[in-house]
Coordinates of C-alpha atoms in Angstrom, one line a residue:
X205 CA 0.0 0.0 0.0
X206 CA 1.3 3.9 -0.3
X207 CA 2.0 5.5 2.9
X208 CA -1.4 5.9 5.0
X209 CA -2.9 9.5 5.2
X210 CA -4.6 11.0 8.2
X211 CA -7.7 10.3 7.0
X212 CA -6.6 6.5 7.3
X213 CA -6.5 6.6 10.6
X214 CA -9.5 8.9 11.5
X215 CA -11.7 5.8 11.2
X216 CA -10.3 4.1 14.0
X217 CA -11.9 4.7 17.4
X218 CA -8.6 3.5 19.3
X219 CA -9.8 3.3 22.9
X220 CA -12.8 1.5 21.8
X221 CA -10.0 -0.7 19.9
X222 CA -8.1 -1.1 23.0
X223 CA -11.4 -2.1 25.4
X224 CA -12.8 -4.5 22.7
X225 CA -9.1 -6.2 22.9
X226 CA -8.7 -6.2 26.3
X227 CA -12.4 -7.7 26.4
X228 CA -12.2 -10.7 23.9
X229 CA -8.9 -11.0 22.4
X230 CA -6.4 -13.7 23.8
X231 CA -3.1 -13.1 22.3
X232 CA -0.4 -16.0 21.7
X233 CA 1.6 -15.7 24.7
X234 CA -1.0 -13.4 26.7
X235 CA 0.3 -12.2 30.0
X236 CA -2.7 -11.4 31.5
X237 CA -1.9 -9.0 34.3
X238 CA 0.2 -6.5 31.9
X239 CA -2.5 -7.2 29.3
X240 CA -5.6 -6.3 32.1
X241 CA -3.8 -2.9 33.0
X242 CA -1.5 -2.0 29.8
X243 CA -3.7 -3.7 26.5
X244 CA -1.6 -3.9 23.5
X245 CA -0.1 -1.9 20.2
X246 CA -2.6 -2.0 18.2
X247 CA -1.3 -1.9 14.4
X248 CA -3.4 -0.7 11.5
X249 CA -1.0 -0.4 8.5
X250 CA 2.5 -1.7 7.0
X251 CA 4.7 -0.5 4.4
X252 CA 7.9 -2.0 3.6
X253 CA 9.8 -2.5 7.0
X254 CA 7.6 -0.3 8.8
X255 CA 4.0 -0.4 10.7
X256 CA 1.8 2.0 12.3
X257 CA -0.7 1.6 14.9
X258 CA -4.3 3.2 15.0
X259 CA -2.8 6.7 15.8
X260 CA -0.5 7.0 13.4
X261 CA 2.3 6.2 14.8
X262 CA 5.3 4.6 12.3
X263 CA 8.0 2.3 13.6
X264 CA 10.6 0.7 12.3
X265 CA 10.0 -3.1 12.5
X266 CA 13.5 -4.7 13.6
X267 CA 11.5 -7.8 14.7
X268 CA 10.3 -8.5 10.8
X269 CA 6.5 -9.2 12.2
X270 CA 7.6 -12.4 13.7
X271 CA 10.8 -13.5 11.7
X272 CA 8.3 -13.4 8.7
X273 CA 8.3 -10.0 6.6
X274 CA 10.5 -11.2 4.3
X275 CA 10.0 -9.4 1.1
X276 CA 8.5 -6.6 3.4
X277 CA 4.6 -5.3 3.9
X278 CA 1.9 -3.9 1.3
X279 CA 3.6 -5.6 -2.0
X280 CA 0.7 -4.3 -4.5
X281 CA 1.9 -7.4 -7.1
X282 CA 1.6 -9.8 -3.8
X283 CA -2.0 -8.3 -3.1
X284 CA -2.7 -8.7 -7.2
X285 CA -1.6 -12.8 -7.3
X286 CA -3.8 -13.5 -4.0
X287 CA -6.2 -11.6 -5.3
X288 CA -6.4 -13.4 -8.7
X289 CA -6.1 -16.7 -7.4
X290 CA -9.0 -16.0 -5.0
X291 CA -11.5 -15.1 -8.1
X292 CA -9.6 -18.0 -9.5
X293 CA -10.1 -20.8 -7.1
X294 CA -10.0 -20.1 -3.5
X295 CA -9.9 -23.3 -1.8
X296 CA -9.3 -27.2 -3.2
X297 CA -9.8 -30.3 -1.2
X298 CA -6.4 -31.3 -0.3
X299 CA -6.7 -35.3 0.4
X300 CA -5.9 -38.4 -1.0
X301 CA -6.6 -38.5 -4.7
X302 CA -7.5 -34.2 -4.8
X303 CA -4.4 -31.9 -5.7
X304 CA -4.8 -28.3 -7.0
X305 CA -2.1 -26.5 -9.5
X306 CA -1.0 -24.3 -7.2
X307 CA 0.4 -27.0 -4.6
X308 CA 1.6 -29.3 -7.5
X309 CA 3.8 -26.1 -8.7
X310 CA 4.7 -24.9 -5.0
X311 CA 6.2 -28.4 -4.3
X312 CA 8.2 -29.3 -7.6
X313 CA 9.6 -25.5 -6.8
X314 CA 10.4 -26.6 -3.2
X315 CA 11.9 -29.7 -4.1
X316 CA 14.5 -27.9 -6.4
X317 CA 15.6 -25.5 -3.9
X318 CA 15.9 -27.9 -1.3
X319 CA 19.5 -29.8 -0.6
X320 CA 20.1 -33.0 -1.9
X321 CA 17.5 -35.6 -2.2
X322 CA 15.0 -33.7 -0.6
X323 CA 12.3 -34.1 -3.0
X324 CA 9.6 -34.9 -1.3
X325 CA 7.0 -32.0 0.4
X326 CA 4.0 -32.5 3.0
X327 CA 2.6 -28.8 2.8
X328 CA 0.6 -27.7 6.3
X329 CA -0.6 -24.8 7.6
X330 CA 2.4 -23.5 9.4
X331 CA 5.4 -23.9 11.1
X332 CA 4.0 -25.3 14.5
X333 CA 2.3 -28.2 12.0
X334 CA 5.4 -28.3 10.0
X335 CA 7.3 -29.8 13.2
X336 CA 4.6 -31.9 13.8
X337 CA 4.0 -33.5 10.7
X338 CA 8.0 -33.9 10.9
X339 CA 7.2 -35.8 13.9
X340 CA 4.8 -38.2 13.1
X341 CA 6.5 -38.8 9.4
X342 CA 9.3 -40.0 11.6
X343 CA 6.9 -42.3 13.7
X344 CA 5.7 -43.7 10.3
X345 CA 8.8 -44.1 8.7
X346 CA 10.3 -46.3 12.0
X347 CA 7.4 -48.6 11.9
X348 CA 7.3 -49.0 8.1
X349 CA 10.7 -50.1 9.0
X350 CA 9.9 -52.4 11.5
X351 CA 11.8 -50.4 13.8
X352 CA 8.5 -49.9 16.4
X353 CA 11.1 -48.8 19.4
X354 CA 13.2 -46.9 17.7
X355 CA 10.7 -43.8 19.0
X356 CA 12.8 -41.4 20.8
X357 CA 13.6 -37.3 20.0
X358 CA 16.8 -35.7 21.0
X359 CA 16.3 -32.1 21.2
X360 CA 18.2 -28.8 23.0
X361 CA 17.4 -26.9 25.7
X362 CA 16.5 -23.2 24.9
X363 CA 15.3 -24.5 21.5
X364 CA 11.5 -23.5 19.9
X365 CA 9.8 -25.9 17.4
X366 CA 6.6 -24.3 18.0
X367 CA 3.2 -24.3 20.0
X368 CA 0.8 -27.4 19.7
X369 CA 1.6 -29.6 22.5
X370 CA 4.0 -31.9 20.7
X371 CA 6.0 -29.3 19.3
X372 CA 6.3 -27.3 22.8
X373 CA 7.3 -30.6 24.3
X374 CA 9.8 -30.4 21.7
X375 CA 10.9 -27.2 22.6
X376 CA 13.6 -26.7 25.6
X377 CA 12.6 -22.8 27.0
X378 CA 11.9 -23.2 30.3
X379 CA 9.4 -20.2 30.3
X380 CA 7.5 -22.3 27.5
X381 CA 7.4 -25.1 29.8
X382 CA 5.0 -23.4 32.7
X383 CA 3.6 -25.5 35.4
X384 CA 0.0 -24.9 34.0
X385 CA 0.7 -27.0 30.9
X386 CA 1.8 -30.8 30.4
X387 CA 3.6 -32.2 28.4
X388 CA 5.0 -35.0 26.4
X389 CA 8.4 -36.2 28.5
X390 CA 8.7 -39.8 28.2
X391 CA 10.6 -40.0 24.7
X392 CA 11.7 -36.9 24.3
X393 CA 15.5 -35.4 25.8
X394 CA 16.7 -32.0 25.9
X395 CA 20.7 -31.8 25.5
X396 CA 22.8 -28.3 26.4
X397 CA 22.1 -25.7 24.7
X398 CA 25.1 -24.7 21.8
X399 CA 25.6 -21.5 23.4
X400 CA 29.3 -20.2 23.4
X401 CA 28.7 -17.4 25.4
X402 CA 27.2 -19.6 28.2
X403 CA 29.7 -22.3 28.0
X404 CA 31.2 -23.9 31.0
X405 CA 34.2 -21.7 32.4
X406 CA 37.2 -22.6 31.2
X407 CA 36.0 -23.8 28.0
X408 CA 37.7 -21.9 24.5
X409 CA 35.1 -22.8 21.4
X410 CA 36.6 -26.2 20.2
X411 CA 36.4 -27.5 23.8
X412 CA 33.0 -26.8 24.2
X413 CA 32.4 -28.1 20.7
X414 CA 33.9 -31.3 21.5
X415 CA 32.0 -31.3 24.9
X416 CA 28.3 -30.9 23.1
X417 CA 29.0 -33.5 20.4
X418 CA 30.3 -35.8 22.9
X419 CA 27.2 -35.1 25.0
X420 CA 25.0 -36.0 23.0
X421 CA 26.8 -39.1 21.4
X422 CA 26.4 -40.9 24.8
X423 CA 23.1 -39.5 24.9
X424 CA 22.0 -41.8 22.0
X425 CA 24.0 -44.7 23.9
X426 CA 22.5 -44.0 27.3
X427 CA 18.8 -44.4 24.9
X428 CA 20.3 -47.1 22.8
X429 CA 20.8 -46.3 19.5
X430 CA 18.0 -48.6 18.5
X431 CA 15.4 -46.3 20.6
X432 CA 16.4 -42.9 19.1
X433 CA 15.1 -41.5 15.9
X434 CA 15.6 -38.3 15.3
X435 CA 17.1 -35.3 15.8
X436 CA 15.1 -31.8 16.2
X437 CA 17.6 -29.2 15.3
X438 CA 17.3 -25.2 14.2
X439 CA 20.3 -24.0 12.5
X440 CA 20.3 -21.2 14.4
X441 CA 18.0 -20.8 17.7
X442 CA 15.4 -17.8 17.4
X443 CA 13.1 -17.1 20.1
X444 CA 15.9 -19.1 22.3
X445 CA 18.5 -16.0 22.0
X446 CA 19.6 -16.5 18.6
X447 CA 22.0 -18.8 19.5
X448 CA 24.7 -19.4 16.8
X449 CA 26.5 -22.6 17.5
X450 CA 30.4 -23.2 17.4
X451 CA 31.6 -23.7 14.1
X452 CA 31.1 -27.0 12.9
X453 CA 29.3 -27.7 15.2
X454 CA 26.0 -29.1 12.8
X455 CA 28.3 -31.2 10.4
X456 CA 29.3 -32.9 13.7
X457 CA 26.2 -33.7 15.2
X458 CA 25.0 -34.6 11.5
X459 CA 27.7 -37.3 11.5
X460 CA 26.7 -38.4 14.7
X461 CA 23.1 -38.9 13.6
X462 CA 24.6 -40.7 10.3
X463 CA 26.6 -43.0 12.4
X464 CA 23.8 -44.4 15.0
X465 CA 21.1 -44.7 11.8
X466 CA 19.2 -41.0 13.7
X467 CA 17.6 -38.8 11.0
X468 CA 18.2 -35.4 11.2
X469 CA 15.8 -33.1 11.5
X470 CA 16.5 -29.0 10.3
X471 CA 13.9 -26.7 11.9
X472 CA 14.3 -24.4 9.2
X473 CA 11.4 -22.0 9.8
X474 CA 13.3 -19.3 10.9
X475 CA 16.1 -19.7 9.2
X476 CA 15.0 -20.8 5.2
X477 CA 13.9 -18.4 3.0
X478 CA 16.9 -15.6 2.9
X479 CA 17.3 -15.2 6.4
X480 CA 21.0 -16.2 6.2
X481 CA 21.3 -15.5 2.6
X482 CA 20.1 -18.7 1.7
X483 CA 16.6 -20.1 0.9
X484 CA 17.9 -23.0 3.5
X485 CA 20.7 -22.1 5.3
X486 CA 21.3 -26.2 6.5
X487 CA 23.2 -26.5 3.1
X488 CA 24.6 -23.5 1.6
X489 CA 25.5 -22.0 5.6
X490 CA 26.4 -25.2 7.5
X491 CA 27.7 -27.3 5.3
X492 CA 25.6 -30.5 5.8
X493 CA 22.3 -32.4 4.4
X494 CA 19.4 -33.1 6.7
X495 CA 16.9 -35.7 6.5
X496 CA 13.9 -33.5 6.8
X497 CA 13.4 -30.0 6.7
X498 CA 10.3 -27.5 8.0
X499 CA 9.6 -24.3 6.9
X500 CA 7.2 -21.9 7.4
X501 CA 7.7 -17.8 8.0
X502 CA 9.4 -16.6 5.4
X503 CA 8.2 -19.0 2.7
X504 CA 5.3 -16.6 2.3
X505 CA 6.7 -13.2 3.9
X506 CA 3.7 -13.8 6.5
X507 CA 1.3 -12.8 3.6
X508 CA -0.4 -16.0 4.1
X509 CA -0.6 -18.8 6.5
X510 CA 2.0 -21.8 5.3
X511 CA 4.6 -23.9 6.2
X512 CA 6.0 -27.2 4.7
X513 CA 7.8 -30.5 5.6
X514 CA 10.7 -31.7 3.2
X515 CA 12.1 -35.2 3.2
X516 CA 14.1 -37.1 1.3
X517 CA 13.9 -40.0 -1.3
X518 CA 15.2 -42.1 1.7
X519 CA 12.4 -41.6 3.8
X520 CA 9.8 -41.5 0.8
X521 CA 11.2 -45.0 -0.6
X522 CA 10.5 -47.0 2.6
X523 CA 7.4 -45.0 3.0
X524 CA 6.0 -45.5 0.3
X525 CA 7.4 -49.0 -1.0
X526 CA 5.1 -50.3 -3.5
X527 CA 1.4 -53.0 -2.4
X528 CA 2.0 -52.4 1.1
X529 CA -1.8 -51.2 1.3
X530 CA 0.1 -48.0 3.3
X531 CA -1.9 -45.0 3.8
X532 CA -0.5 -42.1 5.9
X533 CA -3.2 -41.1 7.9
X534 CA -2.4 -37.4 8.1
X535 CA -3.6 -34.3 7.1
X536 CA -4.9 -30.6 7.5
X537 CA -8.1 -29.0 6.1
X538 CA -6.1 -26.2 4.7
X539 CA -2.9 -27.8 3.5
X540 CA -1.9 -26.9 0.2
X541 CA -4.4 -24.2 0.1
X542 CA -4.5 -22.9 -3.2
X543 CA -4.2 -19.0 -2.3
X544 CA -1.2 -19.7 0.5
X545 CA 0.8 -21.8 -2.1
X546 CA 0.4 -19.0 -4.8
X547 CA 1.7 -16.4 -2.2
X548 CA 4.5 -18.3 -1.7
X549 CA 5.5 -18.8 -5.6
X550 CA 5.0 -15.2 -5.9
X551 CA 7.1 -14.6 -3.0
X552 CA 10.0 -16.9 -4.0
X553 CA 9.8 -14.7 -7.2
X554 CA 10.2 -11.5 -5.7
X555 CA 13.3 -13.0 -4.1
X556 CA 14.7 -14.3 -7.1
X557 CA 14.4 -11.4 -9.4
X558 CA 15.3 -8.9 -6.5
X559 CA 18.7 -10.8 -5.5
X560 CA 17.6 -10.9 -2.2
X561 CA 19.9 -13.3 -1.7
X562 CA 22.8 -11.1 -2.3
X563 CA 21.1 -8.5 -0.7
X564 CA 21.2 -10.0 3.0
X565 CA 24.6 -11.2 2.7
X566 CA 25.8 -7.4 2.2
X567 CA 23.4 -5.5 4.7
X568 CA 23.2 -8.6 6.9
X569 CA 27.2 -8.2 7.4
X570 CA 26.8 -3.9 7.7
X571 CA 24.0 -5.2 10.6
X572 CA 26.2 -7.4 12.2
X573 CA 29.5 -4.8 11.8
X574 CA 27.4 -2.1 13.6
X575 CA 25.6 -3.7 16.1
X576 CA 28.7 -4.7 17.6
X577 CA 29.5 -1.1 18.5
X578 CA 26.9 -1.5 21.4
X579 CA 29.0 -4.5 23.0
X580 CA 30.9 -1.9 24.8
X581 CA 27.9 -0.2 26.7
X582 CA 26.9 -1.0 29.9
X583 CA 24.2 -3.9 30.5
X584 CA 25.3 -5.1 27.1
X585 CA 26.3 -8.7 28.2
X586 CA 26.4 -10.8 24.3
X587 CA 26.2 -9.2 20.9
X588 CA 25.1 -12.5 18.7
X589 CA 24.0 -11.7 14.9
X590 CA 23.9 -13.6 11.9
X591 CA 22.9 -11.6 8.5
X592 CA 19.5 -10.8 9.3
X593 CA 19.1 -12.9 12.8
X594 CA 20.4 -10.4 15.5
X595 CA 20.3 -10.6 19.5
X596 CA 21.5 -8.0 22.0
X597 CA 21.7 -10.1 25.9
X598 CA 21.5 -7.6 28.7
X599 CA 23.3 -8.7 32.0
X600 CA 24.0 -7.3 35.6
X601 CA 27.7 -7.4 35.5
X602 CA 29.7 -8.0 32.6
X603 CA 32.3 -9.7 34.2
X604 CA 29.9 -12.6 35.9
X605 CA 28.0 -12.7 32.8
X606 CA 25.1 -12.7 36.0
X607 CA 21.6 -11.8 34.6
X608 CA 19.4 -9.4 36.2
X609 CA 15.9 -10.7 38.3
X610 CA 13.5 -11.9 35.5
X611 CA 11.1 -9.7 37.5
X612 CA 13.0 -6.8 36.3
X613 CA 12.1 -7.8 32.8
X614 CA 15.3 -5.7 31.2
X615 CA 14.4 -6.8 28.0
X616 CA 10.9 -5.1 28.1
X617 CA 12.4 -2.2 29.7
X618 CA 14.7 -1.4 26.7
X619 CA 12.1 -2.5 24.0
X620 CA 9.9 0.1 25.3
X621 CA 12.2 3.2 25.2
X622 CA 13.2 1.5 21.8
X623 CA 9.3 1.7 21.2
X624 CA 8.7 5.6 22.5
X625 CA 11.3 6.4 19.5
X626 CA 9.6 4.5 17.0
X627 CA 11.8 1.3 16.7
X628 CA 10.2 -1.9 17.8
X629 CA 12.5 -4.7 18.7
X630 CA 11.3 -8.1 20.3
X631 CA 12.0 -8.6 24.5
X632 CA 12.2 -11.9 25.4
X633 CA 12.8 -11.2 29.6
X634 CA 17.3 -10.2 29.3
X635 CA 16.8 -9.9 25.5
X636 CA 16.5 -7.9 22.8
X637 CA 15.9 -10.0 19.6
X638 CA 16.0 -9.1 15.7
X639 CA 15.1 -10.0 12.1
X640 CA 14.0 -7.6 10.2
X641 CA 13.1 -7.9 6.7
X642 CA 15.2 -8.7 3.8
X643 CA 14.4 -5.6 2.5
X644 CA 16.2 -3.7 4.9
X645 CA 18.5 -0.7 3.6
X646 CA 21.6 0.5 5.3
X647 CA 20.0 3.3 6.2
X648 CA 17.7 1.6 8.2
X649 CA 20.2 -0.4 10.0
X650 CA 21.8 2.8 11.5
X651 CA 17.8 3.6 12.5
X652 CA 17.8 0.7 14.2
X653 CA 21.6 0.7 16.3
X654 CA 21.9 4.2 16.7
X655 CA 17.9 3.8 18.3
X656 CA 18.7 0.6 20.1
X657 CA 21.7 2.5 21.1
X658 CA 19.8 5.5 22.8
X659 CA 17.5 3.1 24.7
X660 CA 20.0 1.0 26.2
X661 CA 22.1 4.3 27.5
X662 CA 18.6 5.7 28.7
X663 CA 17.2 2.4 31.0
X664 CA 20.7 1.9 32.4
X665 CA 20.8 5.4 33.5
X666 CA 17.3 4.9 35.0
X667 CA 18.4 1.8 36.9
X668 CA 21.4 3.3 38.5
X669 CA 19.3 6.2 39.5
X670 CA 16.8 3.2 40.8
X671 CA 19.7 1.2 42.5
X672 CA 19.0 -1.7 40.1
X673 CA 22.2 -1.7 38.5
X674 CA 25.5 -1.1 39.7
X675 CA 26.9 -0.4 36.1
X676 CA 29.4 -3.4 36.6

């Protein structure tokens, strides 16, 4: 869309807005006391990296919606192709013997941008259902084997895979693991997080490299090899602190997995897509070839609801082998839908003729030249950025590495000076986390460090004056 007028926002009532939301809205991760007092930022309108709310307010979108804004808001030839497919055909049954063209074409476009033998695409509705699907393909695939024990998932702590319950059981955050909730434990395992900057003291990079693949080789013995099955990794860790591994550190583990017959599993829906300056980053960033990938996010910018699970020919042969009777009992009402799959071929487009690519590899290494500049200031614990996957971690002393009370909620502190100055970054409790979209300009990435920069100087100024922070 062009750049919203006054008028635009003259129809919105905002503190009705705000009461009807704080009436009947429950948001993904609602914290309901600061939702009862404070409501939320209400957004109207987006225009390339930037969103305003219903009074006209413009920010600067560092967080990318939700690592998703790929190709950036209001795309008119986006809005055209959804558009058109909609008077076209808006909706196809997905099942059994039922495929529509726009699936058919999504997939044989997947399957060639995919590493390797991956050839082979389950589309769902997102990337929660990505992981899942991932999940129970592996289940299939063991028992089509005859392999009925080999059942159990190795995953990290800090990691996200998503929110139904078997992909937060998946997941290692221990704030998405509250005591309200259950959740699947019995055959799934959480190894250490790959986090360098956390590593046990002492420990240079190549010790603690050799300490996590170690770990989680006699992991898979402790289980028996002929129990484990897969491996949930994400190349790097988003919501868990964009954690970037030591180097190496995923052609190890794959080798590991090759070596005890334990499929490899790339949750890639973060990090596919241009992200890295790939459109999957397990390949062309880390050097190695999983046995399944998911995706969701960027495959459609976050103009429609998608996501995908990739596999290989080695999964699909056993699968699939021929008079077996087999039928894999699986399935979503909208997968494949016709309108998601065409705004993801249009957005693969857009990235292909806009060299997007290219693009992220030469802002994403300006982003990750000046956000080191704030590693120096105080509460500034951990500058971690990858291309366009960036995370500032705030501490209470520098030298300890010691983190502040969660109560404190530093992250949230920060974000909302950030926010006053019309830059929105994304607190998770001593974080500040960012991905904006591929789109990005130079320009913008001085917005968004000189802003961040401001903030940070601002709240620890505050918290000396509120003897929260003795500026170690």
């Amino acid at each position: 869309m062009t750049t919203p007028t006054p008028a635009f926002f003259a129809q919105f009532n905002d503190e009705q807005l705000v009461a009807a939301d704080k009436a009947h809205y429950m948001h993904g991760y609602h914290v309901f006391d600061d939702h009862r007092v404070n409501g939320a930022l209400n957004i109207a309108a987006g225009e390339g990296a930037y969103i305003y709310d219903t009074r006209g307010n413009r920010y600067l979108d560092a967080v990318g919606g939700m690592w998703c804004t790929n190709i950036g808001l209001g795309r008119a030839e986006m809005a055209d192709a959804i558009a058109e497919q909609v008077r076209k055909l808006a909706y196809s049954n997905p099942f059994c013997d039922m495929a529509n063209v726009t699936a058919i074409q999504l997939c044989e476009k997947l399957a060639e941008l995919a590493p390797g033998d991956l050839d082979h695409v389950f589309l769902t509705t997102g990337g929660s259902t990505a992981v899942d699907t991932a999940y129970r393909l592996i289940q299939y695939y063991q028992n089509c084997r005859g392999k009925h024990e080999k059942k159990h998932i190795i995953s990290r702590v800090n990691a996200y895979h998503g929110s139904t319950f078997l992909t937060m059981s998946l997941g290692g955050k221990v704030a998405d693991h509250p005591a309200e909730f259950d959740f699947l434990k019995d055959v799934i395992h959480h190894i250490s997080c790959p986090n360098p900057y956390r590593a046990p003291e002492g420990m240079t990079e190549s010790d603690f490299l050799e300490f996590l693949v170690k770990e989680f080789e006699d992991k898979i013995l402790e289980l028996g090899q002929d129990k484990v099955a897969a491996f949930f990794a994400e190349p790097i860790m988003g919501s868990g602190g964009v954690i970037i591994p030591p180097k190496g550190y995923h052609q190890r583990m794959w080798e590991v997995c090759k070596k005890y017959d334990v499929l490899y599993v790339a949750d890639e829906v973060v990090t596919s897509f241009g992200r890295l300056g790939a459109f999957f980053a397990s390949e062309d960033v880390f050097g190695m070839q999983p046995d399944i990938i998911t995706t969701a996010k960027g495959l459609t910018s976050g103009y429609l609801p998608l996501g995908a699970c990739i596999f290989s020919e080695r999964i699909w042969k056993v699968i699939g082998e021929a008079d077996k009777g087999r039928c894999f009992a699986h399935g979503f009402t909208y997968s494949g839908h016709p309108v998601s799959c065409v705004s993801a071929l249009k957005n693969i487009e857009i990235i292909e003729r806009e060299n997007l690519l290219e693009h992220v590899k030469d802002v994403g290494d300006y982003l990750e030249q000046r956000l080191q500049e704030l590693a120096g200031l105080p509460l500034v614990g951990s500058v971690r950025c990858q291309k366009l996957m960036a995370c500032v971690e705030f501490v209470a002393d520098k030298r300890s590495k010691a983190l502040f009370p969660e109560e404190l909620n530093i992250g949230e502190k920060i974000h909302l000076r950030a926010q006053a100055r019309g830059l929105l970054v994304r607190p998770i409790v001593h974080l500040n986390v960012m991905s904006p979209p591929l789109t990005i300009t130079r320009e913008q990435v001085d917005e968004i460090v000189d802003t961040l920069r401001e903030s940070i100087l601002e709240a620890a100024e505050d918290l000396k004056r509120s003897g929260d922070y003795a500026g170690h």
